[in-house]
Amino acid sequence: MVAPVRAIPNAAKRASSLLRTIQYTHPPTCPCHSTPGYHQSPPSLTPRALQSGTRRYANSIRSTELKEYAFEMAASSIRFGPGVTREVGMDFKNMGSKRVCVVTDSTVDKLDAMKQVRQALTSEGINFKVYSNVRVEPKDSSIKEAIEWARPYQPDAFLAVGGGSVIDTAKLMNLYSAYPDADFLDFVNAPLGKGRPVDKPLKPLVAVPTTAGTGSETTGTAIFDLVAKRAKTGVAHRNLKPTLGICDPINTRTMPAAVKASSGLDVLCHSLESWTAIPYTERTPRPRNPIMRPAYQGANPISDVFSFHALRSTVKYLPRAIRDPDDFEAQSEMLLAATLAGVGFGNAGVHLCHGMSYPISGQNPGYKHAGYDVTAPLIPHGVSVAVSAPAVFRFTAASNPERHLQAAEVFGVDVSNVKRESAGEVLAEALTKFLAELGDQPKGLKELGFGSEHIDELVEGTIPQARVLMLAPGLSKELEAEKDQLRRLFEDAMSH
C-alpha cells in the first residue's frame, strides 16, 4: 500500500487560511475594515447569518464605549495679504455668482473694508444686497432676524465682512436658507438643541475678517446667545466653514486698542485650549458614521502645529499690536495668528475657558468693558474667556504637565528646573502676569461684578456646553462631581 501523500500548502494558501481564522475568531475593530453594521449591537456570527449573506461580528463593546481612532482635518481656503480685499469681486465672478448676500454690521459698513467690497463687486457686475444689522455678540433673536431677511432674497452666495459676530451670523443665514423648513434648534449643539448634522453642501461663503481674533473665517462654528437659557451656544459642523477666508491686514488697522486686546486674548485661549485638549484618541464615543464625527475632535498632530505657532505669535505680537496701531508687522502677525489658531481649534476644539465663558457673558451682571462703543452692558468674548484662564490651566496641568510647561516657556518662563507637579501654578502665574501687563483687563470675575452668590448659576450655565467640556482634561464625567469641579474653578477665577 502506498502511503498517502500530504500536500504542503503554499505560502498564499497558508496566508489565506490564517486570515480567515483571524477574521472569524478576532473580528477587526477598525470600521474602515469592518461592515456597515459594525456600530450596531453586533450579534454573534452564526451559520444562519453567514447563509443570509450578512456579516456580523461578535463584540461585547458597545459603540458608545469605543474611543476614537481617527481625526479629520478641515479648514477653509485662506488668502492672506495686504490689499486682497480688492479681489473679492473676481472671486464671485469666477464662481458664477448672480445674487450675493453681503453681511456686515453698522460700524464696519462705514469702514474702508466695505468700501473696497462694494467697489470690487460693482466693478465685476455682481448683483448684491447688504444686510448691515448684525448684532455684536449676537443673540438668537438677531440671528433669526438675519435669516428671515436672507430667505426671500435667495442668494446664491454669501459674503461676510466683519468680526466673528458677522461671520458667524452669515454662516447661520447660509445654513437656514438651505433648510427653509428646519426649526431653529434643529442644528443647535446638543443638549440645548438637537445637534442635527448638516447633511448637504451650503452656498459658497467668503469671509473677510476685520478683527484678529475669532478665526471664524476658517472654522465651521457659529456662536450666539440663547437668551431663554442664559447661555451661549451655537452650531458646529464642517459644512458651515467658509469657502474662502480673505485675510487682509489692512482691514484690521481700524480696530480700537480694546478690541485688539479682547480679540487677541481669544486667539491666546484658542491656541492654549486646543494645545492642552484631550488627545483625539481619548474622545468617546467613536462616531457611528463619518458624518457624525464632531468638528471638535481633541488634540491631534496637525492641529498641534497650528495651535502652538499661534500661541508663540500671540505672546510676541499682541502687546505690540495694542501699544502701537502703526506697527503693521504686529497687526499682520496677529491676523495670521488668529487664522492659524482657527485652523488649530477648529479641528482640535477648545475646552474650559470657552465653556465657562458662555455663562459669564450670558449672565453679565451689568459690566460694560471700557473701549467698546456700545449702549448695553457687554463683556467682550475674549475678556470672558481669558478671565478664567489662570484658574483653568492650574486645574488642567495634572493631565499633561509637559504641554503646560512648554506653554509656560513660550511666555518666557525658565522651566528647566520646574517640577511636573508645579506646571499648573507656573503657567497660571505666567498668564496672570501677561494679562496684567496688557492693561485694562479684569483681575478675575469679581471685577466683572460676579460674587460667590452667582457661582451656582454660572455652573448650571456651563454644564450644557458638552461639545467643549468633553475635551477638557481632568473633568469628571459624573455630573455631580463635574459640578463640584466647576464650582471650585469659578471660585478660583474670582480673582487672580
PDB file of C-alpha atoms in Angstrom, residues 11-215:
ATOM      1  CA  ALA A  11       2.523  30.415   1.187  1.00  0.00           C
ATOM      2  CA  ALA A  12      -0.528  32.005  -0.406  1.00  0.00           C
ATOM      3  CA  LYS A  13      -2.862  29.276   0.891  1.00  0.00           C
ATOM      4  CA  ARG A  14      -1.326  29.403   4.360  1.00  0.00           C
ATOM      5  CA  ALA A  15      -1.790  33.202   4.478  1.00  0.00           C
ATOM      6  CA  SER A  16      -5.370  32.913   3.250  1.00  0.00           C
ATOM      7  CA  SER A  17      -6.159  30.276   5.861  1.00  0.00           C
ATOM      8  CA  LEU A  18      -4.598  32.352   8.621  1.00  0.00           C
ATOM      9  CA  LEU A  19      -6.561  35.427   7.549  1.00  0.00           C
ATOM     10  CA  ARG A  20      -9.836  33.510   7.639  1.00  0.00           C
ATOM     11  CA  THR A  21      -9.006  32.198  11.103  1.00  0.00           C
ATOM     12  CA  ILE A  22      -8.262  35.700  12.370  1.00  0.00           C
ATOM     13  CA  GLN A  23     -11.417  37.121  10.798  1.00  0.00           C
ATOM     14  CA  TYR A  24     -13.670  34.562  12.388  1.00  0.00           C
ATOM     15  CA  THR A  25     -12.044  34.453  15.823  1.00  0.00           C
ATOM     16  CA  HIS A  26     -10.799  38.037  16.259  1.00  0.00           C
ATOM     17  CA  PRO A  27     -13.033  40.404  14.298  1.00  0.00           C
ATOM     18  CA  PRO A  28     -11.433  43.699  13.291  1.00  0.00           C
ATOM     19  CA  THR A  29     -12.256  46.762  15.368  1.00  0.00           C
ATOM     20  CA  CYS A  30     -11.449  49.325  12.725  1.00  0.00           C
ATOM     21  CA  PRO A  31     -14.645  50.464  10.993  1.00  0.00           C
ATOM     22  CA  CYS A  32     -12.684  51.007   7.789  1.00  0.00           C
ATOM     23  CA  HIS A  33     -12.211  47.222   7.632  1.00  0.00           C
ATOM     24  CA  SER A  34     -15.492  46.089   9.114  1.00  0.00           C
ATOM     25  CA  THR A  35     -19.093  46.245   7.994  1.00  0.00           C
ATOM     26  CA  PRO A  36     -21.768  48.928   7.889  1.00  0.00           C
ATOM     27  CA  GLY A  37     -23.471  47.132  10.745  1.00  0.00           C
ATOM     28  CA  TYR A  38     -20.398  47.254  12.952  1.00  0.00           C
ATOM     29  CA  HIS A  39     -21.637  50.057  15.160  1.00  0.00           C
ATOM     30  CA  GLN A  40     -24.983  48.384  15.771  1.00  0.00           C
ATOM     31  CA  SER A  41     -25.335  45.982  18.666  1.00  0.00           C
ATOM     32  CA  PRO A  42     -23.478  43.099  16.989  1.00  0.00           C
ATOM     33  CA  PRO A  43     -24.937  39.612  17.399  1.00  0.00           C
ATOM     34  CA  SER A  44     -22.717  36.576  17.334  1.00  0.00           C
ATOM     35  CA  LEU A  45     -21.543  35.292  13.995  1.00  0.00           C
ATOM     36  CA  THR A  46     -23.804  32.304  13.265  1.00  0.00           C
ATOM     37  CA  PRO A  47     -24.118  29.950  10.298  1.00  0.00           C
ATOM     38  CA  ARG A  48     -27.551  31.445   9.672  1.00  0.00           C
ATOM     39  CA  ALA A  49     -26.068  34.902   9.484  1.00  0.00           C
ATOM     40  CA  LEU A  50     -23.453  33.651   7.081  1.00  0.00           C
ATOM     41  CA  GLN A  51     -26.040  31.942   4.914  1.00  0.00           C
ATOM     42  CA  SER A  52     -28.069  35.124   4.720  1.00  0.00           C
ATOM     43  CA  GLY A  53     -25.052  36.958   3.362  1.00  0.00           C
ATOM     44  CA  THR A  54     -24.997  39.367   6.312  1.00  0.00           C
ATOM     45  CA  ARG A  55     -21.621  39.572   8.016  1.00  0.00           C
ATOM     46  CA  ARG A  56     -21.873  40.243  11.740  1.00  0.00           C
ATOM     47  CA  TYR A  57     -19.160  40.415  14.343  1.00  0.00           C
ATOM     48  CA  ALA A  58     -19.196  39.162  17.902  1.00  0.00           C
ATOM     49  CA  ASN A  59     -18.074  42.065  20.066  1.00  0.00           C
ATOM     50  CA  SER A  60     -19.176  42.888  23.596  1.00  0.00           C
ATOM     51  CA  ILE A  61     -18.035  46.518  23.405  1.00  0.00           C
ATOM     52  CA  ARG A  62     -20.813  48.979  22.652  1.00  0.00           C
ATOM     53  CA  SER A  63     -20.105  51.757  20.170  1.00  0.00           C
ATOM     54  CA  THR A  64     -20.658  54.360  22.907  1.00  0.00           C
ATOM     55  CA  GLU A  65     -17.700  52.910  24.815  1.00  0.00           C
ATOM     56  CA  LEU A  66     -15.294  52.811  21.899  1.00  0.00           C
ATOM     57  CA  LYS A  67     -12.667  55.542  21.765  1.00  0.00           C
ATOM     58  CA  GLU A  68     -11.972  57.491  18.600  1.00  0.00           C
ATOM     59  CA  TYR A  69      -9.337  56.066  16.287  1.00  0.00           C
ATOM     60  CA  ALA A  70      -9.093  58.772  13.607  1.00  0.00           C
ATOM     61  CA  PHE A  71      -9.169  62.511  13.146  1.00  0.00           C
ATOM     62  CA  GLU A  72     -10.174  64.653  10.206  1.00  0.00           C
ATOM     63  CA  MET A  73      -8.591  67.920   9.104  1.00  0.00           C
ATOM     64  CA  ALA A  74     -10.896  70.553   7.662  1.00  0.00           C
ATOM     65  CA  ALA A  75     -10.267  74.241   7.047  1.00  0.00           C
ATOM     66  CA  SER A  76     -11.317  76.940   4.652  1.00  0.00           C
ATOM     67  CA  SER A  77      -9.081  78.039   1.838  1.00  0.00           C
ATOM     68  CA  ILE A  78      -7.208  81.133   3.004  1.00  0.00           C
ATOM     69  CA  ARG A  79      -5.851  84.054   1.019  1.00  0.00           C
ATOM     70  CA  PHE A  80      -3.587  86.325   3.042  1.00  0.00           C
ATOM     71  CA  GLY A  81      -2.027  89.629   2.080  1.00  0.00           C
ATOM     72  CA  PRO A  82      -2.422  93.407   2.251  1.00  0.00           C
ATOM     73  CA  GLY A  83      -4.941  94.562  -0.350  1.00  0.00           C
ATOM     74  CA  VAL A  84      -6.516  91.192  -1.204  1.00  0.00           C
ATOM     75  CA  THR A  85      -9.994  92.529  -0.379  1.00  0.00           C
ATOM     76  CA  ARG A  86      -9.987  94.067  -3.864  1.00  0.00           C
ATOM     77  CA  GLU A  87     -10.044  90.567  -5.393  1.00  0.00           C
ATOM     78  CA  VAL A  88     -13.404  89.549  -3.936  1.00  0.00           C
ATOM     79  CA  GLY A  89     -15.410  90.693  -6.962  1.00  0.00           C
ATOM     80  CA  MET A  90     -13.348  88.479  -9.227  1.00  0.00           C
ATOM     81  CA  ASP A  91     -13.863  85.566  -6.833  1.00  0.00           C
ATOM     82  CA  PHE A  92     -17.629  85.751  -7.141  1.00  0.00           C
ATOM     83  CA  LYS A  93     -17.399  86.225 -10.897  1.00  0.00           C
ATOM     84  CA  ASN A  94     -15.207  83.118 -11.081  1.00  0.00           C
ATOM     85  CA  MET A  95     -17.855  81.238  -9.085  1.00  0.00           C
ATOM     86  CA  GLY A  96     -20.563  82.386 -11.482  1.00  0.00           C
ATOM     87  CA  SER A  97     -22.499  84.047  -8.647  1.00  0.00           C
ATOM     88  CA  LYS A  98     -25.504  86.158  -9.636  1.00  0.00           C
ATOM     89  CA  ARG A  99     -27.008  87.189  -6.282  1.00  0.00           C
ATOM     90  CA  VAL A 100     -24.634  87.796  -3.375  1.00  0.00           C
ATOM     91  CA  CYS A 101     -25.814  88.486   0.168  1.00  0.00           C
ATOM     92  CA  VAL A 102     -23.255  90.778   1.839  1.00  0.00           C
ATOM     93  CA  VAL A 103     -23.379  90.563   5.637  1.00  0.00           C
ATOM     94  CA  THR A 104     -21.845  93.180   7.947  1.00  0.00           C
ATOM     95  CA  ASP A 105     -22.620  95.350  10.978  1.00  0.00           C
ATOM     96  CA  SER A 106     -23.460  99.043  11.175  1.00  0.00           C
ATOM     97  CA  THR A 107     -19.936 100.045  12.232  1.00  0.00           C
ATOM     98  CA  VAL A 108     -17.997  98.049   9.623  1.00  0.00           C
ATOM     99  CA  ASP A 109     -20.487  99.187   6.961  1.00  0.00           C
ATOM    100  CA  LYS A 110     -18.927 102.660   7.230  1.00  0.00           C
ATOM    101  CA  LEU A 111     -15.310 101.498   7.080  1.00  0.00           C
ATOM    102  CA  ASP A 112     -12.864 101.132   4.224  1.00  0.00           C
ATOM    103  CA  ALA A 113     -13.291  97.342   4.116  1.00  0.00           C
ATOM    104  CA  MET A 114     -16.900  97.687   2.988  1.00  0.00           C
ATOM    105  CA  LYS A 115     -15.949 100.471   0.571  1.00  0.00           C
ATOM    106  CA  GLN A 116     -13.436  98.101  -1.017  1.00  0.00           C
ATOM    107  CA  VAL A 117     -16.039  95.314  -1.168  1.00  0.00           C
ATOM    108  CA  ARG A 118     -18.670  97.483  -2.826  1.00  0.00           C
ATOM    109  CA  GLN A 119     -16.178  98.692  -5.415  1.00  0.00           C
ATOM    110  CA  ALA A 120     -14.910  95.166  -6.106  1.00  0.00           C
ATOM    111  CA  LEU A 121     -18.384  93.693  -6.583  1.00  0.00           C
ATOM    112  CA  THR A 122     -19.649  96.610  -8.666  1.00  0.00           C
ATOM    113  CA  SER A 123     -16.619  96.600 -10.961  1.00  0.00           C
ATOM    114  CA  GLU A 124     -17.290  92.943 -11.817  1.00  0.00           C
ATOM    115  CA  GLY A 125     -21.013  93.485 -12.353  1.00  0.00           C
ATOM    116  CA  ILE A 126     -22.038  91.333  -9.376  1.00  0.00           C
ATOM    117  CA  ASN A 127     -25.601  91.833  -8.151  1.00  0.00           C
ATOM    118  CA  PHE A 128     -25.628  92.146  -4.357  1.00  0.00           C
ATOM    119  CA  LYS A 129     -27.636  93.339  -1.367  1.00  0.00           C
ATOM    120  CA  VAL A 130     -26.185  94.366   2.000  1.00  0.00           C
ATOM    121  CA  TYR A 131     -27.504  93.228   5.378  1.00  0.00           C
ATOM    122  CA  SER A 132     -25.877  95.540   7.941  1.00  0.00           C
ATOM    123  CA  ASN A 133     -27.910  94.849  11.085  1.00  0.00           C
ATOM    124  CA  VAL A 134     -25.686  92.167  12.616  1.00  0.00           C
ATOM    125  CA  ARG A 135     -25.504  92.475  16.385  1.00  0.00           C
ATOM    126  CA  VAL A 136     -22.102  92.377  18.086  1.00  0.00           C
ATOM    127  CA  GLU A 137     -22.161  89.282  20.335  1.00  0.00           C
ATOM    128  CA  PRO A 138     -25.306  88.036  18.522  1.00  0.00           C
ATOM    129  CA  LYS A 139     -28.392  86.719  20.257  1.00  0.00           C
ATOM    130  CA  ASP A 140     -30.771  84.100  18.894  1.00  0.00           C
ATOM    131  CA  SER A 141     -33.266  86.880  18.106  1.00  0.00           C
ATOM    132  CA  SER A 142     -30.761  88.801  15.957  1.00  0.00           C
ATOM    133  CA  ILE A 143     -29.766  85.585  14.167  1.00  0.00           C
ATOM    134  CA  LYS A 144     -33.417  84.811  13.386  1.00  0.00           C
ATOM    135  CA  GLU A 145     -33.944  88.335  12.021  1.00  0.00           C
ATOM    136  CA  ALA A 146     -30.953  87.905   9.711  1.00  0.00           C
ATOM    137  CA  ILE A 147     -32.202  84.526   8.499  1.00  0.00           C
ATOM    138  CA  GLU A 148     -35.655  85.956   7.740  1.00  0.00           C
ATOM    139  CA  TRP A 149     -34.023  88.758   5.745  1.00  0.00           C
ATOM    140  CA  ALA A 150     -31.923  86.342   3.662  1.00  0.00           C
ATOM    141  CA  ARG A 151     -34.517  83.706   2.797  1.00  0.00           C
ATOM    142  CA  PRO A 152     -36.699  85.759   0.408  1.00  0.00           C
ATOM    143  CA  TYR A 153     -33.618  87.219  -1.312  1.00  0.00           C
ATOM    144  CA  GLN A 154     -32.477  83.674  -2.166  1.00  0.00           C
ATOM    145  CA  PRO A 155     -28.795  84.474  -2.691  1.00  0.00           C
ATOM    146  CA  ASP A 156     -26.538  82.038  -4.488  1.00  0.00           C
ATOM    147  CA  ALA A 157     -23.547  83.103  -2.369  1.00  0.00           C
ATOM    148  CA  PHE A 158     -22.733  84.941   0.867  1.00  0.00           C
ATOM    149  CA  LEU A 159     -20.012  87.446   1.731  1.00  0.00           C
ATOM    150  CA  ALA A 160     -19.284  88.263   5.393  1.00  0.00           C
ATOM    151  CA  VAL A 161     -17.284  91.411   6.158  1.00  0.00           C
ATOM    152  CA  GLY A 162     -16.580  91.989   9.835  1.00  0.00           C
ATOM    153  CA  GLY A 163     -15.573  90.266  13.036  1.00  0.00           C
ATOM    154  CA  GLY A 164     -16.627  86.914  14.399  1.00  0.00           C
ATOM    155  CA  SER A 165     -20.189  88.063  15.098  1.00  0.00           C
ATOM    156  CA  VAL A 166     -20.672  88.971  11.436  1.00  0.00           C
ATOM    157  CA  ILE A 167     -19.069  85.815  10.060  1.00  0.00           C
ATOM    158  CA  ASP A 168     -20.990  83.564  12.463  1.00  0.00           C
ATOM    159  CA  THR A 169     -24.273  85.279  11.573  1.00  0.00           C
ATOM    160  CA  ALA A 170     -23.560  84.805   7.860  1.00  0.00           C
ATOM    161  CA  LYS A 171     -22.874  81.089   8.445  1.00  0.00           C
ATOM    162  CA  LEU A 172     -26.280  80.654  10.052  1.00  0.00           C
ATOM    163  CA  MET A 173     -28.037  82.718   7.369  1.00  0.00           C
ATOM    164  CA  ASN A 174     -26.478  80.340   4.843  1.00  0.00           C
ATOM    165  CA  LEU A 175     -27.425  77.232   6.834  1.00  0.00           C
ATOM    166  CA  TYR A 176     -31.065  78.055   7.497  1.00  0.00           C
ATOM    167  CA  SER A 177     -31.609  79.391   3.979  1.00  0.00           C
ATOM    168  CA  ALA A 178     -30.620  75.911   2.759  1.00  0.00           C
ATOM    169  CA  TYR A 179     -33.068  74.299   5.214  1.00  0.00           C
ATOM    170  CA  PRO A 180     -36.158  76.527   4.995  1.00  0.00           C
ATOM    171  CA  ASP A 181     -38.358  74.088   6.923  1.00  0.00           C
ATOM    172  CA  ALA A 182     -35.918  73.492   9.785  1.00  0.00           C
ATOM    173  CA  ASP A 183     -36.743  74.515  13.337  1.00  0.00           C
ATOM    174  CA  PHE A 184     -34.153  76.910  14.736  1.00  0.00           C
ATOM    175  CA  LEU A 185     -32.990  74.431  17.395  1.00  0.00           C
ATOM    176  CA  ASP A 186     -32.580  71.559  14.913  1.00  0.00           C
ATOM    177  CA  PHE A 187     -28.895  72.285  14.246  1.00  0.00           C
ATOM    178  CA  VAL A 188     -28.017  73.889  17.583  1.00  0.00           C
ATOM    179  CA  ASN A 189     -25.486  71.948  19.636  1.00  0.00           C
ATOM    180  CA  ALA A 190     -26.936  69.354  21.998  1.00  0.00           C
ATOM    181  CA  PRO A 191     -28.174  69.314  24.691  1.00  0.00           C
ATOM    182  CA  LEU A 192     -29.593  72.829  24.209  1.00  0.00           C
ATOM    183  CA  GLY A 193     -30.532  71.912  20.637  1.00  0.00           C
ATOM    184  CA  LYS A 194     -30.989  68.738  18.631  1.00  0.00           C
ATOM    185  CA  GLY A 195     -27.476  68.669  17.132  1.00  0.00           C
ATOM    186  CA  ARG A 196     -28.736  67.647  13.695  1.00  0.00           C
ATOM    187  CA  PRO A 197     -25.850  67.133  11.233  1.00  0.00           C
ATOM    188  CA  VAL A 198     -25.596  69.343   8.165  1.00  0.00           C
ATOM    189  CA  ASP A 199     -26.070  66.684   5.516  1.00  0.00           C
ATOM    190  CA  LYS A 200     -25.825  68.731   2.329  1.00  0.00           C
ATOM    191  CA  PRO A 201     -23.463  71.364   0.937  1.00  0.00           C
ATOM    192  CA  LEU A 202     -24.339  75.010   1.522  1.00  0.00           C
ATOM    193  CA  LYS A 203     -23.948  78.020  -0.738  1.00  0.00           C
ATOM    194  CA  PRO A 204     -20.420  79.477  -1.131  1.00  0.00           C
ATOM    195  CA  LEU A 205     -19.444  81.792   1.726  1.00  0.00           C
ATOM    196  CA  VAL A 206     -16.490  84.179   1.533  1.00  0.00           C
ATOM    197  CA  ALA A 207     -15.350  85.695   4.847  1.00  0.00           C
ATOM    198  CA  VAL A 208     -13.365  88.931   5.139  1.00  0.00           C
ATOM    199  CA  PRO A 209     -12.363  89.353   8.810  1.00  0.00           C
ATOM    200  CA  THR A 210     -11.882  92.888  10.142  1.00  0.00           C
ATOM    201  CA  THR A 211     -10.695  91.727  13.576  1.00  0.00           C
ATOM    202  CA  ALA A 212      -7.816  89.471  14.528  1.00  0.00           C
ATOM    203  CA  GLY A 213      -9.314  87.031  16.975  1.00  0.00           C
ATOM    204  CA  THR A 214     -12.114  84.594  16.320  1.00  0.00           C
ATOM    205  CA  GLY A 215     -10.602  82.662  13.430  1.00  0.00           C
TER     206      GLY A 215
END
